[in-house]
C-alpha atoms as an extended CHARMM CRD file, in Angstrom:
* protein
*
       274  EXT
         1         1  UNK       CA             71.1440000000       -5.4970000000      247.7080000000  PROA      1               0.0000000000
         2         2  UNK       CA             68.3210000000       -2.9710000000      247.8780000000  PROA      2               0.0000000000
         3         3  UNK       CA             70.7420000000       -0.0520000000      247.9400000000  PROA      3               0.0000000000
         4         4  UNK       CA             71.8790000000        1.6960000000      251.0780000000  PROA      4               0.0000000000
         5         5  UNK       CA             68.6430000000        0.9170000000      252.9490000000  PROA      5               0.0000000000
         6         6  UNK       CA             69.0290000000       -2.8760000000      252.5760000000  PROA      6               0.0000000000
         7         7  UNK       CA             65.2430000000       -3.1850000000      252.8500000000  PROA      7               0.0000000000
         8         8  UNK       CA             63.5250000000       -1.0600000000      250.2040000000  PROA      8               0.0000000000
         9         9  UNK       CA             62.3150000000       -3.8480000000      247.9390000000  PROA      9               0.0000000000
        10        10  UNK       CA             61.1110000000       -6.1290000000      250.7710000000  PROA      10              0.0000000000
        11        11  UNK       CA             59.4080000000       -3.1720000000      252.4670000000  PROA      11              0.0000000000
        12        12  UNK       CA             57.3770000000       -2.3380000000      249.3630000000  PROA      12              0.0000000000
        13        13  UNK       CA             56.7110000000       -6.0270000000      248.7610000000  PROA      13              0.0000000000
        14        14  UNK       CA             55.2250000000       -6.2830000000      252.2480000000  PROA      14              0.0000000000
        15        15  UNK       CA             52.8250000000       -3.4330000000      251.4370000000  PROA      15              0.0000000000
        16        16  UNK       CA             51.9670000000       -5.0570000000      248.1150000000  PROA      16              0.0000000000
        17        17  UNK       CA             51.0780000000       -8.3540000000      249.7700000000  PROA      17              0.0000000000
        18        18  UNK       CA             48.7450000000       -6.5560000000      252.1760000000  PROA      18              0.0000000000
        19        19  UNK       CA             47.0360000000       -5.1230000000      249.0860000000  PROA      19              0.0000000000
        20        20  UNK       CA             46.6330000000       -8.7140000000      247.8100000000  PROA      20              0.0000000000
        21        21  UNK       CA             49.0530000000       -8.0980000000      244.9510000000  PROA      21              0.0000000000
        22        22  UNK       CA             51.4210000000      -10.8290000000      243.8470000000  PROA      22              0.0000000000
        23        23  UNK       CA             54.8070000000      -10.0540000000      245.3950000000  PROA      23              0.0000000000
        24        24  UNK       CA             57.6350000000      -12.2230000000      246.6430000000  PROA      24              0.0000000000
        25        25  UNK       CA             57.4700000000      -13.2490000000      250.2640000000  PROA      25              0.0000000000
        26        26  UNK       CA             60.7820000000      -12.8060000000      252.0630000000  PROA      26              0.0000000000
        27        27  UNK       CA             62.7740000000      -13.5740000000      255.1650000000  PROA      27              0.0000000000
        28        28  UNK       CA             65.9920000000      -11.7030000000      256.0650000000  PROA      28              0.0000000000
        29        29  UNK       CA             68.8180000000      -14.1400000000      256.7430000000  PROA      29              0.0000000000
        30        30  UNK       CA             72.3720000000      -13.8920000000      258.0080000000  PROA      30              0.0000000000
        31        31  UNK       CA             74.4730000000      -16.2030000000      255.8580000000  PROA      31              0.0000000000
        32        32  UNK       CA             77.5380000000      -18.0740000000      257.0690000000  PROA      32              0.0000000000
        33        33  UNK       CA             79.7320000000      -20.1930000000      254.7820000000  PROA      33              0.0000000000
        34        34  UNK       CA             82.0710000000      -22.6070000000      256.5810000000  PROA      34              0.0000000000
        35        35  UNK       CA             81.6810000000      -20.5160000000      259.7120000000  PROA      35              0.0000000000
        36        36  UNK       CA             82.5760000000      -17.2340000000      257.9740000000  PROA      36              0.0000000000
        37        37  UNK       CA             79.9820000000      -14.4470000000      258.0130000000  PROA      37              0.0000000000
        38        38  UNK       CA             78.9340000000      -13.8120000000      254.4240000000  PROA      38              0.0000000000
        39        39  UNK       CA             76.3920000000      -11.0230000000      254.8530000000  PROA      39              0.0000000000
        40        40  UNK       CA             72.7110000000      -10.2070000000      255.0860000000  PROA      40              0.0000000000
        41        41  UNK       CA             70.5280000000      -11.8340000000      252.4330000000  PROA      41              0.0000000000
        42        42  UNK       CA             66.8450000000      -12.4380000000      251.8140000000  PROA      42              0.0000000000
        43        43  UNK       CA             65.2200000000      -15.7760000000      251.2060000000  PROA      43              0.0000000000
        44        44  UNK       CA             62.5850000000      -14.9670000000      248.5820000000  PROA      44              0.0000000000
        45        45  UNK       CA             59.6680000000      -16.7000000000      246.9500000000  PROA      45              0.0000000000
        46        46  UNK       CA             59.7450000000      -17.0520000000      243.1730000000  PROA      46              0.0000000000
        47        47  UNK       CA             56.4820000000      -16.1170000000      241.4930000000  PROA      47              0.0000000000
        48        48  UNK       CA             56.3330000000      -18.5520000000      238.6080000000  PROA      48              0.0000000000
        49        49  UNK       CA             53.9530000000      -21.1750000000      237.2550000000  PROA      49              0.0000000000
        50        50  UNK       CA             54.6010000000      -23.4440000000      240.2700000000  PROA      50              0.0000000000
        51        51  UNK       CA             53.7990000000      -20.6780000000      242.7690000000  PROA      51              0.0000000000
        52        52  UNK       CA             50.6750000000      -19.4800000000      240.9470000000  PROA      52              0.0000000000
        53        53  UNK       CA             49.3910000000      -22.9970000000      240.4030000000  PROA      53              0.0000000000
        54        54  UNK       CA             49.6280000000      -23.7670000000      244.1090000000  PROA      54              0.0000000000
        55        55  UNK       CA             48.4770000000      -20.3500000000      245.3210000000  PROA      55              0.0000000000
        56        56  UNK       CA             45.2970000000      -20.3540000000      243.2220000000  PROA      56              0.0000000000
        57        57  UNK       CA             44.6970000000      -24.1140000000      242.9680000000  PROA      57              0.0000000000
        58        58  UNK       CA             44.8140000000      -24.0770000000      239.1780000000  PROA      58              0.0000000000
        59        59  UNK       CA             46.6670000000      -26.3240000000      236.7480000000  PROA      59              0.0000000000
        60        60  UNK       CA             49.9260000000      -25.1300000000      235.2480000000  PROA      60              0.0000000000
        61        61  UNK       CA             48.4440000000      -25.7770000000      231.8010000000  PROA      61              0.0000000000
        62        62  UNK       CA             45.8640000000      -23.0460000000      232.4770000000  PROA      62              0.0000000000
        63        63  UNK       CA             48.5320000000      -20.3950000000      233.1350000000  PROA      63              0.0000000000
        64        64  UNK       CA             50.1720000000      -17.7670000000      230.9800000000  PROA      64              0.0000000000
        65        65  UNK       CA             52.9030000000      -15.5000000000      232.3410000000  PROA      65              0.0000000000
        66        66  UNK       CA             54.1100000000      -12.6160000000      230.1840000000  PROA      66              0.0000000000
        67        67  UNK       CA             56.8100000000      -10.0240000000      230.7880000000  PROA      67              0.0000000000
        68        68  UNK       CA             58.0940000000       -7.0030000000      228.9310000000  PROA      68              0.0000000000
        69        69  UNK       CA             61.2450000000       -7.5600000000      226.8870000000  PROA      69              0.0000000000
        70        70  UNK       CA             63.0040000000       -4.9730000000      224.7320000000  PROA      70              0.0000000000
        71        71  UNK       CA             64.4960000000       -7.7460000000      222.6050000000  PROA      71              0.0000000000
        72        72  UNK       CA             61.0800000000       -8.9170000000      221.3540000000  PROA      72              0.0000000000
        73        73  UNK       CA             59.5520000000       -7.2420000000      218.3010000000  PROA      73              0.0000000000
        74        74  UNK       CA             56.1720000000       -6.7800000000      219.9730000000  PROA      74              0.0000000000
        75        75  UNK       CA             57.8120000000       -5.9370000000      223.2960000000  PROA      75              0.0000000000
        76        76  UNK       CA             56.7490000000       -9.0040000000      225.2760000000  PROA      76              0.0000000000
        77        77  UNK       CA             57.9820000000      -12.5230000000      225.8770000000  PROA      77              0.0000000000
        78        78  UNK       CA             56.3660000000      -15.6580000000      227.2180000000  PROA      78              0.0000000000
        79        79  UNK       CA             57.7460000000      -16.6510000000      230.5900000000  PROA      79              0.0000000000
        80        80  UNK       CA             55.2430000000      -19.4880000000      230.6400000000  PROA      80              0.0000000000
        81        81  UNK       CA             52.3180000000      -20.4460000000      228.4370000000  PROA      81              0.0000000000
        82        82  UNK       CA             51.4010000000      -18.1440000000      225.5930000000  PROA      82              0.0000000000
        83        83  UNK       CA             51.3840000000      -14.3800000000      225.0250000000  PROA      83              0.0000000000
        84        84  UNK       CA             49.0060000000      -14.3690000000      222.0570000000  PROA      84              0.0000000000
        85        85  UNK       CA             45.9190000000      -13.2350000000      224.0010000000  PROA      85              0.0000000000
        86        86  UNK       CA             47.8350000000      -10.3830000000      225.5990000000  PROA      86              0.0000000000
        87        87  UNK       CA             49.1930000000       -9.1850000000      222.2620000000  PROA      87              0.0000000000
        88        88  UNK       CA             45.6450000000       -9.2840000000      220.8640000000  PROA      88              0.0000000000
        89        89  UNK       CA             44.5310000000       -7.1900000000      223.8320000000  PROA      89              0.0000000000
        90        90  UNK       CA             47.2140000000       -4.5880000000      223.1230000000  PROA      90              0.0000000000
        91        91  UNK       CA             46.1500000000       -4.4830000000      219.4700000000  PROA      91              0.0000000000
        92        92  UNK       CA             42.5710000000       -3.8390000000      220.5960000000  PROA      92              0.0000000000
        93        93  UNK       CA             43.7240000000       -0.9690000000      222.8090000000  PROA      93              0.0000000000
        94        94  UNK       CA             45.6680000000        0.6340000000      219.9880000000  PROA      94              0.0000000000
        95        95  UNK       CA             42.8040000000        0.4360000000      217.4730000000  PROA      95              0.0000000000
        96        96  UNK       CA             39.7710000000        1.3970000000      219.5750000000  PROA      96              0.0000000000
        97        97  UNK       CA             38.4320000000        4.4140000000      221.4530000000  PROA      97              0.0000000000
        98        98  UNK       CA             38.6260000000        3.3040000000      225.0780000000  PROA      98              0.0000000000
        99        99  UNK       CA             36.6750000000        6.3250000000      226.2560000000  PROA      99              0.0000000000
       100       100  UNK       CA             33.6030000000        4.5420000000      224.8540000000  PROA      100             0.0000000000
       101       101  UNK       CA             31.7200000000        2.5020000000      227.4600000000  PROA      101             0.0000000000
       102       102  UNK       CA             31.3810000000       -0.6870000000      225.3790000000  PROA      102             0.0000000000
       103       103  UNK       CA             35.0890000000       -0.7130000000      224.5910000000  PROA      103             0.0000000000
       104       104  UNK       CA             35.9430000000       -0.2870000000      228.2670000000  PROA      104             0.0000000000
       105       105  UNK       CA             33.6100000000       -3.1380000000      229.2350000000  PROA      105             0.0000000000
       106       106  UNK       CA             35.3550000000       -5.3720000000      226.7060000000  PROA      106             0.0000000000
       107       107  UNK       CA             38.7060000000       -4.4590000000      228.2500000000  PROA      107             0.0000000000
       108       108  UNK       CA             37.5380000000       -4.9690000000      231.8320000000  PROA      108             0.0000000000
       109       109  UNK       CA             36.3780000000       -8.4790000000      230.9350000000  PROA      109             0.0000000000
       110       110  UNK       CA             39.9820000000       -9.3500000000      230.0820000000  PROA      110             0.0000000000
       111       111  UNK       CA             41.9230000000       -7.4230000000      232.7070000000  PROA      111             0.0000000000
       112       112  UNK       CA             41.2710000000       -7.5830000000      236.4510000000  PROA      112             0.0000000000
       113       113  UNK       CA             40.6680000000       -3.8530000000      236.8680000000  PROA      113             0.0000000000
       114       114  UNK       CA             40.8980000000       -3.6830000000      240.6730000000  PROA      114             0.0000000000
       115       115  UNK       CA             44.1770000000       -5.5800000000      240.5710000000  PROA      115             0.0000000000
       116       116  UNK       CA             45.4880000000       -3.2500000000      237.8710000000  PROA      116             0.0000000000
       117       117  UNK       CA             44.5260000000       -0.1650000000      239.8700000000  PROA      117             0.0000000000
       118       118  UNK       CA             46.3160000000       -1.3650000000      242.9980000000  PROA      118             0.0000000000
       119       119  UNK       CA             49.3350000000       -2.3660000000      240.9320000000  PROA      119             0.0000000000
       120       120  UNK       CA             49.5210000000        1.0790000000      239.3400000000  PROA      120             0.0000000000
       121       121  UNK       CA             48.9790000000        2.9140000000      242.6140000000  PROA      121             0.0000000000
       122       122  UNK       CA             51.8020000000        1.0040000000      244.2810000000  PROA      122             0.0000000000
       123       123  UNK       CA             54.2720000000        1.5960000000      241.4360000000  PROA      123             0.0000000000
       124       124  UNK       CA             53.3920000000        5.2620000000      241.0170000000  PROA      124             0.0000000000
       125       125  UNK       CA             53.0950000000        6.1110000000      244.7150000000  PROA      125             0.0000000000
       126       126  UNK       CA             56.5640000000        4.7420000000      245.4220000000  PROA      126             0.0000000000
       127       127  UNK       CA             57.7970000000        6.2220000000      242.1070000000  PROA      127             0.0000000000
       128       128  UNK       CA             59.2740000000        3.1250000000      240.5160000000  PROA      128             0.0000000000
       129       129  UNK       CA             61.4830000000        4.3650000000      237.6590000000  PROA      129             0.0000000000
       130       130  UNK       CA             62.8850000000        0.9180000000      236.7830000000  PROA      130             0.0000000000
       131       131  UNK       CA             59.5010000000        0.0690000000      235.2560000000  PROA      131             0.0000000000
       132       132  UNK       CA             57.5160000000       -0.6940000000      233.0930000000  PROA      132             0.0000000000
       133       133  UNK       CA             60.0980000000       -1.3000000000      230.3340000000  PROA      133             0.0000000000
       134       134  UNK       CA             61.7530000000       -3.4380000000      232.9740000000  PROA      134             0.0000000000
       135       135  UNK       CA             60.3410000000       -5.5440000000      235.8180000000  PROA      135             0.0000000000
       136       136  UNK       CA             56.8810000000       -5.6560000000      234.2160000000  PROA      136             0.0000000000
       137       137  UNK       CA             55.1400000000       -9.0270000000      234.5640000000  PROA      137             0.0000000000
       138       138  UNK       CA             51.5440000000      -10.1980000000      234.3820000000  PROA      138             0.0000000000
       139       139  UNK       CA             49.6670000000      -13.4800000000      234.3900000000  PROA      139             0.0000000000
       140       140  UNK       CA             46.3030000000      -15.1110000000      233.9280000000  PROA      140             0.0000000000
       141       141  UNK       CA             44.6650000000      -18.4960000000      234.3000000000  PROA      141             0.0000000000
       142       142  UNK       CA             41.8910000000      -19.8640000000      232.1050000000  PROA      142             0.0000000000
       143       143  UNK       CA             40.8390000000      -21.9490000000      235.1080000000  PROA      143             0.0000000000
       144       144  UNK       CA             40.3300000000      -18.8390000000      237.2590000000  PROA      144             0.0000000000
       145       145  UNK       CA             38.5760000000      -16.0280000000      235.3680000000  PROA      145             0.0000000000
       146       146  UNK       CA             40.9960000000      -15.6540000000      232.4470000000  PROA      146             0.0000000000
       147       147  UNK       CA             41.7370000000      -12.0400000000      233.4380000000  PROA      147             0.0000000000
       148       148  UNK       CA             45.2230000000      -10.5800000000      233.4300000000  PROA      148             0.0000000000
       149       149  UNK       CA             46.6810000000       -9.7590000000      236.8380000000  PROA      149             0.0000000000
       150       150  UNK       CA             49.9850000000       -8.0930000000      237.6780000000  PROA      150             0.0000000000
       151       151  UNK       CA             53.1210000000       -9.0670000000      239.5780000000  PROA      151             0.0000000000
       152       152  UNK       CA             55.1470000000       -6.7120000000      241.7670000000  PROA      152             0.0000000000
       153       153  UNK       CA             58.8120000000       -7.3020000000      241.0250000000  PROA      153             0.0000000000
       154       154  UNK       CA             62.0980000000       -5.5660000000      241.9240000000  PROA      154             0.0000000000
       155       155  UNK       CA             61.2160000000       -2.2590000000      243.5910000000  PROA      155             0.0000000000
       156       156  UNK       CA             64.7690000000       -1.0530000000      244.2020000000  PROA      156             0.0000000000
       157       157  UNK       CA             64.5210000000        2.1110000000      242.0780000000  PROA      157             0.0000000000
       158       158  UNK       CA             61.7840000000        3.7810000000      244.1230000000  PROA      158             0.0000000000
       159       159  UNK       CA             61.3520000000        6.6270000000      246.6190000000  PROA      159             0.0000000000
       160       160  UNK       CA             61.7840000000        9.2880000000      243.9320000000  PROA      160             0.0000000000
       161       161  UNK       CA             60.0250000000       12.6260000000      243.4930000000  PROA      161             0.0000000000
       162       162  UNK       CA             59.0570000000       12.3210000000      239.8290000000  PROA      162             0.0000000000
       163       163  UNK       CA             55.5740000000       12.9910000000      238.4990000000  PROA      163             0.0000000000
       164       164  UNK       CA             54.8260000000        9.3680000000      237.7310000000  PROA      164             0.0000000000
       165       165  UNK       CA             51.6680000000       10.1120000000      235.7630000000  PROA      165             0.0000000000
       166       166  UNK       CA             53.5910000000       12.2610000000      233.3050000000  PROA      166             0.0000000000
       167       167  UNK       CA             56.1830000000        9.4940000000      233.1420000000  PROA      167             0.0000000000
       168       168  UNK       CA             53.6350000000        6.7200000000      232.6150000000  PROA      168             0.0000000000
       169       169  UNK       CA             51.1450000000        8.4310000000      230.3000000000  PROA      169             0.0000000000
       170       170  UNK       CA             53.3800000000       10.4410000000      227.9900000000  PROA      170             0.0000000000
       171       171  UNK       CA             52.9630000000        9.7440000000      224.2730000000  PROA      171             0.0000000000
       172       172  UNK       CA             56.5120000000       11.0030000000      223.6390000000  PROA      172             0.0000000000
       173       173  UNK       CA             58.9650000000        9.3370000000      226.0320000000  PROA      173             0.0000000000
       174       174  UNK       CA             62.4960000000       10.6440000000      225.5940000000  PROA      174             0.0000000000
       175       175  UNK       CA             64.4240000000        8.3560000000      227.9340000000  PROA      175             0.0000000000
       176       176  UNK       CA             63.9640000000        5.9340000000      230.7880000000  PROA      176             0.0000000000
       177       177  UNK       CA             61.8920000000        2.8230000000      231.2260000000  PROA      177             0.0000000000
       178       178  UNK       CA             58.6140000000        4.1360000000      229.8330000000  PROA      178             0.0000000000
       179       179  UNK       CA             58.6750000000        3.1040000000      226.1840000000  PROA      179             0.0000000000
       180       180  UNK       CA             55.3750000000        3.2180000000      224.3090000000  PROA      180             0.0000000000
       181       181  UNK       CA             55.1570000000       -0.5640000000      224.0220000000  PROA      181             0.0000000000
       182       182  UNK       CA             55.5070000000       -0.9830000000      227.7830000000  PROA      182             0.0000000000
       183       183  UNK       CA             52.9700000000        1.7210000000      228.7120000000  PROA      183             0.0000000000
       184       184  UNK       CA             50.3310000000        0.9030000000      226.0540000000  PROA      184             0.0000000000
       185       185  UNK       CA             47.9580000000       -0.9440000000      228.3820000000  PROA      185             0.0000000000
       186       186  UNK       CA             48.1560000000        1.6940000000      231.1050000000  PROA      186             0.0000000000
       187       187  UNK       CA             47.7180000000        4.6180000000      228.7140000000  PROA      187             0.0000000000
       188       188  UNK       CA             44.6910000000        2.8850000000      227.2400000000  PROA      188             0.0000000000
       189       189  UNK       CA             42.9510000000        2.5210000000      230.5840000000  PROA      189             0.0000000000
       190       190  UNK       CA             43.6900000000        6.0970000000      231.6400000000  PROA      190             0.0000000000
       191       191  UNK       CA             41.8330000000        7.3640000000      228.5680000000  PROA      191             0.0000000000
       192       192  UNK       CA             38.6050000000        6.1700000000      230.1670000000  PROA      192             0.0000000000
       193       193  UNK       CA             36.8710000000        8.5120000000      232.6050000000  PROA      193             0.0000000000
       194       194  UNK       CA             35.3310000000        5.6890000000      234.6570000000  PROA      194             0.0000000000
       195       195  UNK       CA             38.7220000000        4.0690000000      235.1820000000  PROA      195             0.0000000000
       196       196  UNK       CA             40.2950000000        7.3400000000      236.2960000000  PROA      196             0.0000000000
       197       197  UNK       CA             37.4940000000        7.9060000000      238.8090000000  PROA      197             0.0000000000
       198       198  UNK       CA             37.8580000000        4.3500000000      240.1270000000  PROA      198             0.0000000000
       199       199  UNK       CA             41.6020000000        4.8910000000      240.3870000000  PROA      199             0.0000000000
       200       200  UNK       CA             41.1700000000        8.1270000000      242.3630000000  PROA      200             0.0000000000
       201       201  UNK       CA             38.5990000000        6.6040000000      244.7080000000  PROA      201             0.0000000000
       202       202  UNK       CA             40.8000000000        3.6080000000      245.4300000000  PROA      202             0.0000000000
       203       203  UNK       CA             43.7660000000        5.8690000000      246.0670000000  PROA      203             0.0000000000
       204       204  UNK       CA             41.7430000000        7.8990000000      248.5910000000  PROA      204             0.0000000000
       205       205  UNK       CA             40.8180000000        4.6600000000      250.3420000000  PROA      205             0.0000000000
       206       206  UNK       CA             44.4200000000        3.4600000000      250.4900000000  PROA      206             0.0000000000
       207       207  UNK       CA             45.5880000000        6.8890000000      251.6350000000  PROA      207             0.0000000000
       208       208  UNK       CA             43.6310000000        6.3670000000      254.8390000000  PROA      208             0.0000000000
       209       209  UNK       CA             44.5160000000        2.7030000000      255.2670000000  PROA      209             0.0000000000
       210       210  UNK       CA             47.5170000000        0.7800000000      253.9240000000  PROA      210             0.0000000000
       211       211  UNK       CA             49.2340000000        3.8720000000      252.4920000000  PROA      211             0.0000000000
       212       212  UNK       CA             48.5500000000        6.0260000000      255.5410000000  PROA      212             0.0000000000
       213       213  UNK       CA             51.9200000000        7.6040000000      256.4580000000  PROA      213             0.0000000000
       214       214  UNK       CA             51.6680000000        6.5250000000      260.0940000000  PROA      214             0.0000000000
       215       215  UNK       CA             51.0510000000        2.9250000000      259.0670000000  PROA      215             0.0000000000
       216       216  UNK       CA             53.8740000000        2.9860000000      256.5140000000  PROA      216             0.0000000000
       217       217  UNK       CA             56.3770000000        4.5030000000      258.9400000000  PROA      217             0.0000000000
       218       218  UNK       CA             55.4020000000        1.9930000000      261.6260000000  PROA      218             0.0000000000
       219       219  UNK       CA             55.9330000000       -0.8660000000      259.1530000000  PROA      219             0.0000000000
       220       220  UNK       CA             59.3070000000        0.5710000000      258.1630000000  PROA      220             0.0000000000
       221       221  UNK       CA             60.3160000000        0.8450000000      261.8290000000  PROA      221             0.0000000000
       222       222  UNK       CA             59.4670000000       -2.7950000000      262.4410000000  PROA      222             0.0000000000
       223       223  UNK       CA             61.5990000000       -3.9290000000      259.4990000000  PROA      223             0.0000000000
       224       224  UNK       CA             64.4930000000       -1.6010000000      260.3080000000  PROA      224             0.0000000000
       225       225  UNK       CA             64.5600000000       -2.6410000000      263.9780000000  PROA      225             0.0000000000
       226       226  UNK       CA             64.6590000000       -6.2890000000      262.9430000000  PROA      226             0.0000000000
       227       227  UNK       CA             67.6110000000       -5.6880000000      260.6250000000  PROA      227             0.0000000000
       228       228  UNK       CA             69.5940000000       -3.2640000000      262.7910000000  PROA      228             0.0000000000
       229       229  UNK       CA             71.6710000000       -5.9050000000      264.6660000000  PROA      229             0.0000000000
       230       230  UNK       CA             72.8770000000       -7.2520000000      261.3010000000  PROA      230             0.0000000000
       231       231  UNK       CA             73.8390000000       -3.9130000000      259.7590000000  PROA      231             0.0000000000
       232       232  UNK       CA             77.2230000000       -3.6290000000      261.5190000000  PROA      232             0.0000000000
       233       233  UNK       CA             78.4370000000       -7.0620000000      260.3400000000  PROA      233             0.0000000000
       234       234  UNK       CA             76.9920000000       -6.4220000000      256.8690000000  PROA      234             0.0000000000
       235       235  UNK       CA             78.9150000000       -3.1350000000      256.6090000000  PROA      235             0.0000000000
       236       236  UNK       CA             82.1050000000       -4.8270000000      257.7800000000  PROA      236             0.0000000000
       237       237  UNK       CA             81.7010000000       -7.6530000000      255.2480000000  PROA      237             0.0000000000
       238       238  UNK       CA             80.5900000000       -5.7620000000      252.1300000000  PROA      238             0.0000000000
       239       239  UNK       CA             80.6020000000       -1.9910000000      252.8740000000  PROA      239             0.0000000000
       240       240  UNK       CA             77.0030000000       -1.9150000000      251.6680000000  PROA      240             0.0000000000
       241       241  UNK       CA             75.6150000000        0.1840000000      253.2080000000  PROA      241             0.0000000000
       242       242  UNK       CA             78.8000000000        2.1930000000      253.5350000000  PROA      242             0.0000000000
       243       243  UNK       CA             78.2920000000        2.6540000000      257.2860000000  PROA      243             0.0000000000
       244       244  UNK       CA             75.6450000000        2.1280000000      259.9430000000  PROA      244             0.0000000000
       245       245  UNK       CA             75.3830000000        5.8990000000      260.3110000000  PROA      245             0.0000000000
       246       246  UNK       CA             74.6560000000        6.1790000000      256.6150000000  PROA      246             0.0000000000
       247       247  UNK       CA             72.0560000000        3.4060000000      256.8900000000  PROA      247             0.0000000000
       248       248  UNK       CA             70.2510000000        5.2010000000      259.7150000000  PROA      248             0.0000000000
       249       249  UNK       CA             70.2690000000        8.3900000000      257.6380000000  PROA      249             0.0000000000
       250       250  UNK       CA             68.7660000000        6.5020000000      254.6980000000  PROA      250             0.0000000000
       251       251  UNK       CA             65.9580000000        5.0810000000      256.8520000000  PROA      251             0.0000000000
       252       252  UNK       CA             65.2470000000        8.5850000000      258.1470000000  PROA      252             0.0000000000
       253       253  UNK       CA             64.9870000000        9.8920000000      254.5700000000  PROA      253             0.0000000000
       254       254  UNK       CA             62.5760000000        7.1070000000      253.6820000000  PROA      254             0.0000000000
       255       255  UNK       CA             60.3470000000        8.0660000000      256.6110000000  PROA      255             0.0000000000
       256       256  UNK       CA             60.3870000000       11.6930000000      255.5360000000  PROA      256             0.0000000000
       257       257  UNK       CA             59.4220000000       10.6660000000      251.9970000000  PROA      257             0.0000000000
       258       258  UNK       CA             56.4770000000        8.6170000000      253.2580000000  PROA      258             0.0000000000
       259       259  UNK       CA             55.2060000000       11.5240000000      255.3490000000  PROA      259             0.0000000000
       260       260  UNK       CA             55.3640000000       14.0080000000      252.4340000000  PROA      260             0.0000000000
       261       261  UNK       CA             54.5390000000       11.8210000000      249.4540000000  PROA      261             0.0000000000
       262       262  UNK       CA             50.7460000000       12.1720000000      249.5320000000  PROA      262             0.0000000000
       263       263  UNK       CA             50.8240000000       15.9380000000      248.9870000000  PROA      263             0.0000000000
       264       264  UNK       CA             52.9250000000       15.5580000000      245.8330000000  PROA      264             0.0000000000
       265       265  UNK       CA             51.1340000000       12.4430000000      244.6010000000  PROA      265             0.0000000000
       266       266  UNK       CA             47.6480000000       13.9210000000      245.0610000000  PROA      266             0.0000000000
       267       267  UNK       CA             48.6270000000       17.0280000000      243.1140000000  PROA      267             0.0000000000
       268       268  UNK       CA             50.0490000000       14.9760000000      240.2400000000  PROA      268             0.0000000000
       269       269  UNK       CA             47.0100000000       12.6850000000      240.1560000000  PROA      269             0.0000000000
       270       270  UNK       CA             44.5600000000       15.5700000000      240.0180000000  PROA      270             0.0000000000
       271       271  UNK       CA             46.3500000000       16.9890000000      236.9870000000  PROA      271             0.0000000000
       272       272  UNK       CA             45.5020000000       13.9480000000      234.8410000000  PROA      272             0.0000000000
       273       273  UNK       CA             43.5360000000       14.8680000000      231.7220000000  PROA      273             0.0000000000
       274       274  UNK       CA             41.6100000000       12.1210000000      229.9480000000  PROA      274             0.0000000000
């Protein structure tokens, strides 16, 4: 359950929702079964065809939801609808020079670029290493604008110090969840100078707003304070986290990470060569 912090995934999801990214809404809940305390859980939304249809007032028939799957030959499976248009898009990326303006325009007519940028900033800023060969989902609706958008999902393996641009853009992955099939779309976009500049400008904007360390720490404090009364019973029931003292230490480390992350992230971003 979200590791020793008990709140990492919901915390990042709350930031994602403020960025208008698709992420599961949540409500922390103390569960009792037949009067016996059973632990701290989260009631979560499920982002599927029913959710998207209602959220965007589109028919289910208009939707396609695709996710990465190592078991599929082309790397992707259909969660709902069809994946054929996305596979065609990947083939286009792999056979064209995306540094060329016309090719980039073609791509931006099929992918919601602003949504993609925010999605990538969130995953790379929080250093999500259980992605994109895992927990990688996207969707589109022919009744909306027929552009692919991205879904934030399972952010438990975050708060790391890795250079996420090296991880995401390498052409020679050696291990981890950054296989070439899963990073193809992202690597394609980062080969275009205009996209990189748009990415950097959006990051600078978020750095002063939703990803401002003071704002992030304040949000973390609110969530931690809400959960604190439940941590003792949760420890007693499941020993996860292993102790309340350990939990408080973990929250402190998360705050320290948020305060220091921009210096490391900005350096790594400025080293990108396209």
